[in-house]
Amino acid sequence: MLKKAVSRASRFSTSKTSRVPNAVTRPLVNVKPRPSVSVTAKPILEPVYLSLTPSLKRGRWDPAAESSVAVLEPTVFRHPIRRDILHLCVIHHLDSLRQGSASTKTRGEVRGSGIKIRRQKGSGKARLGDAQSPMLRGGGVAFGPKPRDFSTKLPRKVIEMGMRVALSSKLREQRLGVMTRLYWPNGKTKHLAQKIDLLGLRKTLFVSGEPVVHEGLRRAIGNIPLVKLATADEVNVYEIMKWERIVLDLKAVEYFEQKLKKENVPLLPLPLLEAEPSVSEPSVSEPLISEGVSEQAQSVQL
C-alpha cells in the first residue's frame, strides 16, 4: 500500500522534467549549409547593332545605309534559341491550315433498300444483310473519316516566344536585314526585279510595318518570283522560318519591339537609328556609341 501511495504522489508532483535534451542533436539527413542571401542588380543588356540594308528606292531625306546602323531590342532579337518552341509554333500553324473536309458515308447514309439480300439458311452461301453492308461493293464505309477540326490551341506567350526565337535565329544566321522604308514609285516589275537582283535579295520576305502597303510596291513585287511582301501583323513563325531571308523596315522593327519586348529588363536608352560619326566633325558623346558599334556591330549585307 505504501508503494502505491508513493507512486500516486509522484504523479501529482509539481516538478516537471524538460523533454528537450541538453545536447543539440544533429539531423540524420545531411543538410547543406544555406547560402547567404545577396542582393545583386540585374545586368544591363546591351542593344544589338545591325548595319542597314540599302533601300529599294532611297528617299530624299533617308540616311545613307553605309553610314548608319539600326539599334535593335536585345530581348526580341537576341533571345536564346529554342527549337522545341519553334516546332510547337510551326505545328500549330500547319494544323490551322488543314481543311478537315474529308467525309464518307456510313451504311445508314448510303441510298438503297434495307431488305435482306437472301435468306439466312439453305443457300450454301455466306449470310448477308442489306446491300449497304461495308463488306459489299457500293456499300457504306466502316469507320471512315468525317468532317473535323484539326486546329490546336497554343498559349499566347508561347507564340510570342516563338516569334522572338525565329527573329533571333535569323539574326544569328546573318539572314536578317533592316531598311529605312519599303517603297517603290510605280508598279513596273522590270526595274524592281533588276534592283532586287542587284542587291541579292531573291528568296526574301519583305515585312512592312505600315498598316497599308504602298500600291506601287505591292503591284510591282507581286509578279516577281521567289519574293513576297507582307505586313508585320500578318507574319508568323512559319513564314519567318520558311523564307531564306527576312528584310524589315523601321516601322516593322518598332512593331515587333512594342509587341514582343520583355518588361522590367534594364536596357541602355538608345535610338532606333544611329548614324556613325564622321571624321571631320568630332564630338564628345558620339565616340562612346561609335566604339561600341565598331566592336559589337553585326554587319549583315544582304
PDB file of C-alpha atoms in Angstrom:
ATOM      1  CA  MET A   1       0.000   0.000   0.000  1.00  0.00           C
ATOM      2  CA  LEU A   2       2.863   2.332   0.784  1.00  0.00           C
ATOM      3  CA  LYS A   3       4.422   1.813  -2.620  1.00  0.00           C
ATOM      4  CA  LYS A   4       1.112   2.568  -4.359  1.00  0.00           C
ATOM      5  CA  ALA A   5       0.701   5.761  -2.354  1.00  0.00           C
ATOM      6  CA  VAL A   6       4.208   6.922  -3.265  1.00  0.00           C
ATOM      7  CA  SER A   7       3.596   6.236  -6.973  1.00  0.00           C
ATOM      8  CA  ARG A   8       0.317   8.198  -6.860  1.00  0.00           C
ATOM      9  CA  ALA A   9       2.004  11.105  -5.151  1.00  0.00           C
ATOM     10  CA  SER A  10       4.769  11.167  -7.747  1.00  0.00           C
ATOM     11  CA  ARG A  11       2.168  11.627 -10.481  1.00  0.00           C
ATOM     12  CA  PHE A  12       0.946  14.890  -8.987  1.00  0.00           C
ATOM     13  CA  SER A  13       4.385  16.297  -8.210  1.00  0.00           C
ATOM     14  CA  THR A  14       4.909  19.917  -9.258  1.00  0.00           C
ATOM     15  CA  SER A  15       8.424  19.439 -10.611  1.00  0.00           C
ATOM     16  CA  LYS A  16       8.332  18.915 -14.385  1.00  0.00           C
ATOM     17  CA  THR A  17      11.243  17.471 -16.278  1.00  0.00           C
ATOM     18  CA  SER A  18      12.137  19.118 -19.618  1.00  0.00           C
ATOM     19  CA  ARG A  19      11.667  16.946 -22.671  1.00  0.00           C
ATOM     20  CA  VAL A  20      14.268  18.879 -24.639  1.00  0.00           C
ATOM     21  CA  PRO A  21      17.691  17.206 -24.338  1.00  0.00           C
ATOM     22  CA  ASN A  22      20.606  19.241 -23.168  1.00  0.00           C
ATOM     23  CA  ALA A  23      22.802  18.363 -26.144  1.00  0.00           C
ATOM     24  CA  VAL A  24      21.857  19.567 -29.621  1.00  0.00           C
ATOM     25  CA  THR A  25      21.042  16.631 -31.852  1.00  0.00           C
ATOM     26  CA  ARG A  26      22.018  16.725 -35.499  1.00  0.00           C
ATOM     27  CA  PRO A  27      19.580  15.554 -38.175  1.00  0.00           C
ATOM     28  CA  LEU A  28      20.121  12.193 -39.719  1.00  0.00           C
ATOM     29  CA  VAL A  29      19.993  13.600 -43.261  1.00  0.00           C
ATOM     30  CA  ASN A  30      22.982  15.576 -44.470  1.00  0.00           C
ATOM     31  CA  VAL A  31      21.742  19.138 -44.800  1.00  0.00           C
ATOM     32  CA  LYS A  32      23.847  21.512 -46.863  1.00  0.00           C
ATOM     33  CA  PRO A  33      24.521  24.912 -45.362  1.00  0.00           C
ATOM     34  CA  ARG A  34      22.150  27.538 -46.679  1.00  0.00           C
ATOM     35  CA  PRO A  35      23.953  30.159 -48.783  1.00  0.00           C
ATOM     36  CA  SER A  36      23.845  33.699 -47.629  1.00  0.00           C
ATOM     37  CA  VAL A  37      21.324  35.936 -49.338  1.00  0.00           C
ATOM     38  CA  SER A  38      22.943  38.536 -51.533  1.00  0.00           C
ATOM     39  CA  VAL A  39      21.036  41.190 -53.405  1.00  0.00           C
ATOM     40  CA  THR A  40      22.526  41.849 -56.838  1.00  0.00           C
ATOM     41  CA  ALA A  41      21.231  44.127 -59.552  1.00  0.00           C
ATOM     42  CA  LYS A  42      20.193  42.740 -62.903  1.00  0.00           C
ATOM     43  CA  PRO A  43      22.801  43.213 -65.618  1.00  0.00           C
ATOM     44  CA  ILE A  44      22.080  45.881 -68.184  1.00  0.00           C
ATOM     45  CA  LEU A  45      21.579  44.283 -71.590  1.00  0.00           C
ATOM     46  CA  GLU A  46      23.442  45.830 -74.458  1.00  0.00           C
ATOM     47  CA  PRO A  47      21.456  46.563 -77.627  1.00  0.00           C
ATOM     48  CA  VAL A  48      22.011  44.728 -80.892  1.00  0.00           C
ATOM     49  CA  TYR A  49      23.688  46.742 -83.633  1.00  0.00           C
ATOM     50  CA  LEU A  50      22.860  45.878 -87.240  1.00  0.00           C
ATOM     51  CA  SER A  51      24.057  47.690 -90.335  1.00  0.00           C
ATOM     52  CA  LEU A  52      21.296  48.908 -92.613  1.00  0.00           C
ATOM     53  CA  THR A  53      20.473  47.224 -95.915  1.00  0.00           C
ATOM     54  CA  PRO A  54      20.338  49.585 -98.922  1.00  0.00           C
ATOM     55  CA  SER A  55      16.757  50.561 -99.679  1.00  0.00           C
ATOM     56  CA  LEU A  56      14.909  49.627-102.853  1.00  0.00           C
ATOM     57  CA  LYS A  57      14.296  53.314-103.536  1.00  0.00           C
ATOM     58  CA  ARG A  58      16.116  55.778-101.316  1.00  0.00           C
ATOM     59  CA  GLY A  59      14.144  58.824-100.319  1.00  0.00           C
ATOM     60  CA  ARG A  60      15.440  62.351-100.279  1.00  0.00           C
ATOM     61  CA  TRP A  61      15.756  62.536 -96.505  1.00  0.00           C
ATOM     62  CA  ASP A  62      16.650  58.901 -95.831  1.00  0.00           C
ATOM     63  CA  PRO A  63      20.082  58.370 -94.218  1.00  0.00           C
ATOM     64  CA  ALA A  64      22.740  56.505 -96.139  1.00  0.00           C
ATOM     65  CA  ALA A  65      22.823  52.788 -95.389  1.00  0.00           C
ATOM     66  CA  GLU A  66      26.626  52.693 -95.437  1.00  0.00           C
ATOM     67  CA  SER A  67      26.998  55.141 -92.537  1.00  0.00           C
ATOM     68  CA  SER A  68      24.037  54.109 -90.342  1.00  0.00           C
ATOM     69  CA  VAL A  69      23.201  51.209 -88.080  1.00  0.00           C
ATOM     70  CA  ALA A  70      19.952  50.020 -86.538  1.00  0.00           C
ATOM     71  CA  VAL A  71      19.801  49.582 -82.755  1.00  0.00           C
ATOM     72  CA  LEU A  72      17.629  46.546 -82.010  1.00  0.00           C
ATOM     73  CA  GLU A  73      15.991  45.341 -78.811  1.00  0.00           C
ATOM     74  CA  PRO A  74      18.084  42.503 -77.267  1.00  0.00           C
ATOM     75  CA  THR A  75      15.073  40.840 -75.607  1.00  0.00           C
ATOM     76  CA  VAL A  76      13.491  40.432 -79.043  1.00  0.00           C
ATOM     77  CA  PHE A  77      16.428  39.904 -81.408  1.00  0.00           C
ATOM     78  CA  ARG A  78      18.871  38.144 -79.052  1.00  0.00           C
ATOM     79  CA  HIS A  79      16.673  35.507 -77.466  1.00  0.00           C
ATOM     80  CA  PRO A  80      18.073  32.035 -76.648  1.00  0.00           C
ATOM     81  CA  ILE A  81      17.349  29.571 -79.437  1.00  0.00           C
ATOM     82  CA  ARG A  82      14.572  27.114 -78.531  1.00  0.00           C
ATOM     83  CA  ARG A  83      13.941  24.531 -81.234  1.00  0.00           C
ATOM     84  CA  ASP A  84      11.096  22.976 -79.255  1.00  0.00           C
ATOM     85  CA  ILE A  85       9.225  26.292 -79.204  1.00  0.00           C
ATOM     86  CA  LEU A  86       9.718  26.686 -82.961  1.00  0.00           C
ATOM     87  CA  HIS A  87       8.369  23.171 -83.507  1.00  0.00           C
ATOM     88  CA  LEU A  88       5.251  23.889 -81.436  1.00  0.00           C
ATOM     89  CA  CYS A  89       4.528  27.121 -83.299  1.00  0.00           C
ATOM     90  CA  VAL A  90       5.048  25.606 -86.754  1.00  0.00           C
ATOM     91  CA  ILE A  91       2.836  22.592 -85.998  1.00  0.00           C
ATOM     92  CA  HIS A  92       0.185  24.909 -84.526  1.00  0.00           C
ATOM     93  CA  HIS A  93       0.134  26.959 -87.738  1.00  0.00           C
ATOM     94  CA  LEU A  94       0.086  23.941 -90.065  1.00  0.00           C
ATOM     95  CA  ASP A  95      -2.759  22.368 -88.084  1.00  0.00           C
ATOM     96  CA  SER A  96      -4.831  25.504 -88.561  1.00  0.00           C
ATOM     97  CA  LEU A  97      -4.390  25.251 -92.352  1.00  0.00           C
ATOM     98  CA  ARG A  98      -5.952  21.805 -92.603  1.00  0.00           C
ATOM     99  CA  GLN A  99      -9.456  21.869 -94.058  1.00  0.00           C
ATOM    100  CA  GLY A 100     -10.692  18.703 -92.381  1.00  0.00           C
ATOM    101  CA  SER A 101     -13.401  18.299 -95.017  1.00  0.00           C
ATOM    102  CA  ALA A 102     -12.894  14.585 -95.786  1.00  0.00           C
ATOM    103  CA  SER A 103     -16.201  12.743 -95.445  1.00  0.00           C
ATOM    104  CA  THR A 104     -17.555   9.264 -96.253  1.00  0.00           C
ATOM    105  CA  LYS A 105     -20.983   7.672 -95.983  1.00  0.00           C
ATOM    106  CA  THR A 106     -21.807   5.017 -93.451  1.00  0.00           C
ATOM    107  CA  ARG A 107     -24.162   2.121 -94.199  1.00  0.00           C
ATOM    108  CA  GLY A 108     -27.029   4.157 -92.817  1.00  0.00           C
ATOM    109  CA  GLU A 109     -26.342   7.046 -95.235  1.00  0.00           C
ATOM    110  CA  VAL A 110     -25.984   5.023 -98.454  1.00  0.00           C
ATOM    111  CA  ARG A 111     -29.063   5.132-100.682  1.00  0.00           C
ATOM    112  CA  GLY A 112     -30.890   1.818-101.200  1.00  0.00           C
ATOM    113  CA  SER A 113     -33.367  -0.655 -99.782  1.00  0.00           C
ATOM    114  CA  GLY A 114     -32.903  -2.268 -96.394  1.00  0.00           C
ATOM    115  CA  ILE A 115     -34.327  -5.618 -97.442  1.00  0.00           C
ATOM    116  CA  LYS A 116     -32.282  -8.746 -96.771  1.00  0.00           C
ATOM    117  CA  ILE A 117     -30.470  -9.898 -99.928  1.00  0.00           C
ATOM    118  CA  ARG A 118     -31.139 -13.613 -99.453  1.00  0.00           C
ATOM    119  CA  ARG A 119     -32.470 -15.879 -96.790  1.00  0.00           C
ATOM    120  CA  GLN A 120     -30.348 -16.744 -93.809  1.00  0.00           C
ATOM    121  CA  LYS A 121     -30.052 -20.504 -94.367  1.00  0.00           C
ATOM    122  CA  GLY A 122     -30.330 -23.000 -97.186  1.00  0.00           C
ATOM    123  CA  SER A 123     -28.393 -21.234 -99.959  1.00  0.00           C
ATOM    124  CA  GLY A 124     -24.991 -22.601 -99.002  1.00  0.00           C
ATOM    125  CA  LYS A 125     -23.503 -19.132 -99.199  1.00  0.00           C
ATOM    126  CA  ALA A 126     -22.436 -16.624 -96.574  1.00  0.00           C
ATOM    127  CA  ARG A 127     -25.164 -14.868 -94.642  1.00  0.00           C
ATOM    128  CA  LEU A 128     -25.815 -11.298 -95.746  1.00  0.00           C
ATOM    129  CA  GLY A 129     -27.984  -8.442 -94.656  1.00  0.00           C
ATOM    130  CA  ASP A 130     -28.900  -5.420 -96.783  1.00  0.00           C
ATOM    131  CA  ALA A 131     -26.933  -4.107 -99.791  1.00  0.00           C
ATOM    132  CA  GLN A 132     -25.412  -1.231 -97.788  1.00  0.00           C
ATOM    133  CA  SER A 133     -23.116  -3.534 -95.837  1.00  0.00           C
ATOM    134  CA  PRO A 134     -19.448  -2.393 -95.710  1.00  0.00           C
ATOM    135  CA  MET A 135     -18.443  -5.859 -96.986  1.00  0.00           C
ATOM    136  CA  LEU A 136     -20.168  -5.328-100.333  1.00  0.00           C
ATOM    137  CA  ARG A 137     -19.198  -3.172-103.267  1.00  0.00           C
ATOM    138  CA  GLY A 138     -21.167   0.075-103.257  1.00  0.00           C
ATOM    139  CA  GLY A 139     -21.927  -0.223 -99.573  1.00  0.00           C
ATOM    140  CA  GLY A 140     -21.035   2.110 -96.738  1.00  0.00           C
ATOM    141  CA  VAL A 141     -17.601   2.735 -95.271  1.00  0.00           C
ATOM    142  CA  ALA A 142     -16.838   1.402 -91.829  1.00  0.00           C
ATOM    143  CA  PHE A 143     -15.026   3.884 -89.548  1.00  0.00           C
ATOM    144  CA  GLY A 144     -14.454   6.332 -92.416  1.00  0.00           C
ATOM    145  CA  PRO A 145     -13.412   9.972 -91.994  1.00  0.00           C
ATOM    146  CA  LYS A 146     -15.918  12.681 -91.135  1.00  0.00           C
ATOM    147  CA  PRO A 147     -15.505  16.490 -91.204  1.00  0.00           C
ATOM    148  CA  ARG A 148     -13.485  17.600 -88.187  1.00  0.00           C
ATOM    149  CA  ASP A 149     -11.423  20.499 -86.891  1.00  0.00           C
ATOM    150  CA  PHE A 150      -7.679  19.806 -86.815  1.00  0.00           C
ATOM    151  CA  SER A 151      -6.699  23.140 -85.252  1.00  0.00           C
ATOM    152  CA  THR A 152      -4.892  23.039 -81.918  1.00  0.00           C
ATOM    153  CA  LYS A 153      -4.536  25.580 -79.135  1.00  0.00           C
ATOM    154  CA  LEU A 154      -1.281  27.166 -78.060  1.00  0.00           C
ATOM    155  CA  PRO A 155      -0.770  29.759 -75.306  1.00  0.00           C
ATOM    156  CA  ARG A 156      -0.216  33.315 -76.439  1.00  0.00           C
ATOM    157  CA  LYS A 157       3.076  33.607 -74.541  1.00  0.00           C
ATOM    158  CA  VAL A 158       4.442  30.534 -76.317  1.00  0.00           C
ATOM    159  CA  ILE A 159       3.606  32.082 -79.693  1.00  0.00           C
ATOM    160  CA  GLU A 160       5.303  35.343 -78.672  1.00  0.00           C
ATOM    161  CA  MET A 161       8.389  33.427 -77.566  1.00  0.00           C
ATOM    162  CA  GLY A 162       8.358  31.625 -80.908  1.00  0.00           C
ATOM    163  CA  MET A 163       8.454  34.981 -82.715  1.00  0.00           C
ATOM    164  CA  ARG A 164      11.420  36.093 -80.589  1.00  0.00           C
ATOM    165  CA  VAL A 165      13.267  32.843 -81.263  1.00  0.00           C
ATOM    166  CA  ALA A 166      12.551  32.998 -85.009  1.00  0.00           C
ATOM    167  CA  LEU A 167      13.798  36.587 -85.339  1.00  0.00           C
ATOM    168  CA  SER A 168      16.851  35.839 -83.191  1.00  0.00           C
ATOM    169  CA  SER A 169      17.739  32.770 -85.249  1.00  0.00           C
ATOM    170  CA  LYS A 170      17.602  34.770 -88.488  1.00  0.00           C
ATOM    171  CA  LEU A 171      19.814  37.447 -86.970  1.00  0.00           C
ATOM    172  CA  ARG A 172      22.293  34.852 -85.696  1.00  0.00           C
ATOM    173  CA  GLU A 173      22.446  33.262 -89.161  1.00  0.00           C
ATOM    174  CA  GLN A 174      23.028  36.743 -90.666  1.00  0.00           C
ATOM    175  CA  ARG A 175      19.869  36.461 -92.732  1.00  0.00           C
ATOM    176  CA  LEU A 176      18.013  39.450 -91.255  1.00  0.00           C
ATOM    177  CA  GLY A 177      18.131  42.910 -92.774  1.00  0.00           C
ATOM    178  CA  VAL A 178      16.662  46.298 -91.885  1.00  0.00           C
ATOM    179  CA  MET A 179      15.748  49.032 -94.379  1.00  0.00           C
ATOM    180  CA  THR A 180      14.686  52.571 -93.592  1.00  0.00           C
ATOM    181  CA  ARG A 181      11.452  52.034 -95.541  1.00  0.00           C
ATOM    182  CA  LEU A 182       9.883  49.827 -98.221  1.00  0.00           C
ATOM    183  CA  TYR A 183       8.842  51.994-101.159  1.00  0.00           C
ATOM    184  CA  TRP A 184       8.649  51.810-104.956  1.00  0.00           C
ATOM    185  CA  PRO A 185       7.339  54.732-107.019  1.00  0.00           C
ATOM    186  CA  ASN A 186       5.429  52.786-109.707  1.00  0.00           C
ATOM    187  CA  GLY A 187       4.073  49.353-110.493  1.00  0.00           C
ATOM    188  CA  LYS A 188       6.728  48.377-113.082  1.00  0.00           C
ATOM    189  CA  THR A 189       8.068  44.929-112.316  1.00  0.00           C
ATOM    190  CA  LYS A 190      11.126  45.013-114.598  1.00  0.00           C
ATOM    191  CA  HIS A 191      13.085  47.720-112.801  1.00  0.00           C
ATOM    192  CA  LEU A 192      12.214  46.397-109.339  1.00  0.00           C
ATOM    193  CA  ALA A 193      13.369  42.892-110.315  1.00  0.00           C
ATOM    194  CA  GLN A 194      16.665  44.341-111.523  1.00  0.00           C
ATOM    195  CA  LYS A 195      17.094  46.217-108.244  1.00  0.00           C
ATOM    196  CA  ILE A 196      16.364  43.089-106.190  1.00  0.00           C
ATOM    197  CA  ASP A 197      18.880  41.072-108.243  1.00  0.00           C
ATOM    198  CA  LEU A 198      21.446  43.833-107.802  1.00  0.00           C
ATOM    199  CA  LEU A 199      21.049  43.718-104.020  1.00  0.00           C
ATOM    200  CA  GLY A 200      20.962  39.905-103.982  1.00  0.00           C
ATOM    201  CA  LEU A 201      17.583  39.767-102.274  1.00  0.00           C
ATOM    202  CA  ARG A 202      15.964  36.834-104.029  1.00  0.00           C
ATOM    203  CA  LYS A 203      14.213  34.309-101.757  1.00  0.00           C
ATOM    204  CA  THR A 204      13.410  37.172 -99.394  1.00  0.00           C
ATOM    205  CA  LEU A 205      10.357  38.063 -97.340  1.00  0.00           C
ATOM    206  CA  PHE A 206       9.873  41.832 -97.112  1.00  0.00           C
ATOM    207  CA  VAL A 207       7.950  42.869 -93.992  1.00  0.00           C
ATOM    208  CA  SER A 208       6.421  46.330 -93.772  1.00  0.00           C
ATOM    209  CA  GLY A 209       5.206  47.953 -90.585  1.00  0.00           C
ATOM    210  CA  GLU A 210       2.710  50.145 -92.415  1.00  0.00           C
ATOM    211  CA  PRO A 211      -0.960  49.193 -91.994  1.00  0.00           C
ATOM    212  CA  VAL A 212      -1.428  49.547 -95.780  1.00  0.00           C
ATOM    213  CA  VAL A 213       1.425  48.695 -98.151  1.00  0.00           C
ATOM    214  CA  HIS A 214       2.276  51.175-100.891  1.00  0.00           C
ATOM    215  CA  GLU A 215       0.273  50.348-104.018  1.00  0.00           C
ATOM    216  CA  GLY A 216       3.208  50.683-106.413  1.00  0.00           C
ATOM    217  CA  LEU A 217       5.364  48.306-104.409  1.00  0.00           C
ATOM    218  CA  ARG A 218       2.534  45.811-103.987  1.00  0.00           C
ATOM    219  CA  ARG A 219       1.792  45.707-107.722  1.00  0.00           C
ATOM    220  CA  ALA A 220       5.436  45.565-108.778  1.00  0.00           C
ATOM    221  CA  ILE A 221       6.565  42.874-106.357  1.00  0.00           C
ATOM    222  CA  GLY A 222       3.540  40.624-106.905  1.00  0.00           C
ATOM    223  CA  ASN A 223       4.852  39.329-110.250  1.00  0.00           C
ATOM    224  CA  ILE A 224       8.437  38.654-109.128  1.00  0.00           C
ATOM    225  CA  PRO A 225       9.151  35.000-108.269  1.00  0.00           C
ATOM    226  CA  LEU A 226      10.848  33.959-105.016  1.00  0.00           C
ATOM    227  CA  VAL A 227       9.900  37.265-103.351  1.00  0.00           C
ATOM    228  CA  LYS A 228       6.985  38.093-101.075  1.00  0.00           C
ATOM    229  CA  LEU A 229       5.673  41.246 -99.390  1.00  0.00           C
ATOM    230  CA  ALA A 230       3.702  41.097 -96.128  1.00  0.00           C
ATOM    231  CA  THR A 231       2.728  43.374 -93.269  1.00  0.00           C
ATOM    232  CA  ALA A 232       4.034  42.945 -89.742  1.00  0.00           C
ATOM    233  CA  ASP A 233       0.701  41.825 -88.304  1.00  0.00           C
ATOM    234  CA  GLU A 234       0.415  39.045 -90.921  1.00  0.00           C
ATOM    235  CA  VAL A 235       3.810  37.450 -90.278  1.00  0.00           C
ATOM    236  CA  ASN A 236       4.049  34.335 -88.132  1.00  0.00           C
ATOM    237  CA  VAL A 237       6.770  31.907 -87.068  1.00  0.00           C
ATOM    238  CA  TYR A 238       6.148  29.596 -90.026  1.00  0.00           C
ATOM    239  CA  GLU A 239       6.637  32.389 -92.579  1.00  0.00           C
ATOM    240  CA  ILE A 240       9.835  33.594 -90.913  1.00  0.00           C
ATOM    241  CA  MET A 241      11.377  30.121 -90.818  1.00  0.00           C
ATOM    242  CA  LYS A 242      10.183  29.270 -94.341  1.00  0.00           C
ATOM    243  CA  TRP A 243      11.910  32.117 -96.162  1.00  0.00           C
ATOM    244  CA  GLU A 244      15.672  32.230 -96.532  1.00  0.00           C
ATOM    245  CA  ARG A 245      15.998  35.945 -95.753  1.00  0.00           C
ATOM    246  CA  ILE A 246      13.882  38.486 -93.876  1.00  0.00           C
ATOM    247  CA  VAL A 247      14.023  42.236 -94.523  1.00  0.00           C
ATOM    248  CA  LEU A 248      12.165  44.606 -92.172  1.00  0.00           C
ATOM    249  CA  ASP A 249      11.599  48.298 -92.384  1.00  0.00           C
ATOM    250  CA  LEU A 250      11.988  50.556 -89.354  1.00  0.00           C
ATOM    251  CA  LYS A 251       8.270  50.591 -88.610  1.00  0.00           C
ATOM    252  CA  ALA A 252       8.186  46.789 -88.656  1.00  0.00           C
ATOM    253  CA  VAL A 253      11.058  46.750 -86.165  1.00  0.00           C
ATOM    254  CA  GLU A 254       9.136  49.150 -83.924  1.00  0.00           C
ATOM    255  CA  TYR A 255       6.021  46.962 -84.226  1.00  0.00           C
ATOM    256  CA  PHE A 256       7.840  43.774 -83.185  1.00  0.00           C
ATOM    257  CA  GLU A 257       9.688  45.512 -80.358  1.00  0.00           C
ATOM    258  CA  GLN A 258       6.481  47.014 -78.989  1.00  0.00           C
ATOM    259  CA  LYS A 259       4.616  43.713 -79.217  1.00  0.00           C
ATOM    260  CA  LEU A 260       7.351  41.256 -78.133  1.00  0.00           C
ATOM    261  CA  LYS A 261       9.500  43.335 -75.777  1.00  0.00           C
ATOM    262  CA  LYS A 262      10.021  41.974 -72.267  1.00  0.00           C
ATOM    263  CA  GLU A 263       9.185  44.341 -69.456  1.00  0.00           C
ATOM    264  CA  ASN A 264      11.297  45.155 -66.379  1.00  0.00           C
ATOM    265  CA  VAL A 265      14.579  44.472 -68.185  1.00  0.00           C
ATOM    266  CA  PRO A 266      17.203  47.243 -67.808  1.00  0.00           C
ATOM    267  CA  LEU A 267      18.446  48.456 -71.176  1.00  0.00           C
ATOM    268  CA  LEU A 268      20.639  51.222 -72.464  1.00  0.00           C
ATOM    269  CA  PRO A 269      18.422  54.049 -73.801  1.00  0.00           C
ATOM    270  CA  LEU A 270      19.463  54.388 -77.446  1.00  0.00           C
ATOM    271  CA  PRO A 271      17.545  55.497 -80.557  1.00  0.00           C
ATOM    272  CA  LEU A 272      16.382  53.012 -83.148  1.00  0.00           C
ATOM    273  CA  LEU A 273      18.574  54.513 -85.887  1.00  0.00           C
ATOM    274  CA  GLU A 274      22.084  55.764 -85.154  1.00  0.00           C
ATOM    275  CA  ALA A 275      24.422  57.399 -87.648  1.00  0.00           C
ATOM    276  CA  GLU A 276      28.135  56.779 -87.355  1.00  0.00           C
ATOM    277  CA  PRO A 277      30.100  59.979 -86.588  1.00  0.00           C
ATOM    278  CA  SER A 278      32.093  61.492 -89.431  1.00  0.00           C
ATOM    279  CA  VAL A 279      35.819  62.156 -89.181  1.00  0.00           C
ATOM    280  CA  SER A 280      35.513  65.882 -89.889  1.00  0.00           C
ATOM    281  CA  GLU A 281      33.053  66.503 -87.030  1.00  0.00           C
ATOM    282  CA  PRO A 282      34.414  65.051 -83.799  1.00  0.00           C
ATOM    283  CA  SER A 283      32.254  65.195 -80.700  1.00  0.00           C
ATOM    284  CA  VAL A 284      32.392  64.152 -77.045  1.00  0.00           C
ATOM    285  CA  SER A 285      29.368  61.864 -76.738  1.00  0.00           C
ATOM    286  CA  GLU A 286      29.471  60.187 -80.140  1.00  0.00           C
ATOM    287  CA  PRO A 287      32.743  58.195 -79.748  1.00  0.00           C
ATOM    288  CA  LEU A 288      31.110  56.108 -76.990  1.00  0.00           C
ATOM    289  CA  ILE A 289      28.498  54.866 -79.434  1.00  0.00           C
ATOM    290  CA  SER A 290      30.877  54.575 -82.367  1.00  0.00           C
ATOM    291  CA  GLU A 291      33.329  52.436 -80.356  1.00  0.00           C
ATOM    292  CA  GLY A 292      30.512  50.132 -79.246  1.00  0.00           C
ATOM    293  CA  VAL A 293      29.266  49.935 -82.782  1.00  0.00           C
ATOM    294  CA  SER A 294      32.675  49.053 -84.178  1.00  0.00           C
ATOM    295  CA  GLU A 295      33.193  46.316 -81.608  1.00  0.00           C
ATOM    296  CA  GLN A 296      29.697  44.838 -81.407  1.00  0.00           C
ATOM    297  CA  ALA A 297      28.104  45.631 -84.759  1.00  0.00           C
ATOM    298  CA  GLN A 298      26.958  42.635 -86.682  1.00  0.00           C
ATOM    299  CA  SER A 299      27.409  43.606 -90.305  1.00  0.00           C
ATOM    300  CA  VAL A 300      24.811  41.876 -92.424  1.00  0.00           C
ATOM    301  CA  GLN A 301      24.985  42.858 -96.087  1.00  0.00           C
ATOM    302  CA  LEU A 302      22.033  41.219 -97.803  1.00  0.00           C
TER     303      LEU A 302
END
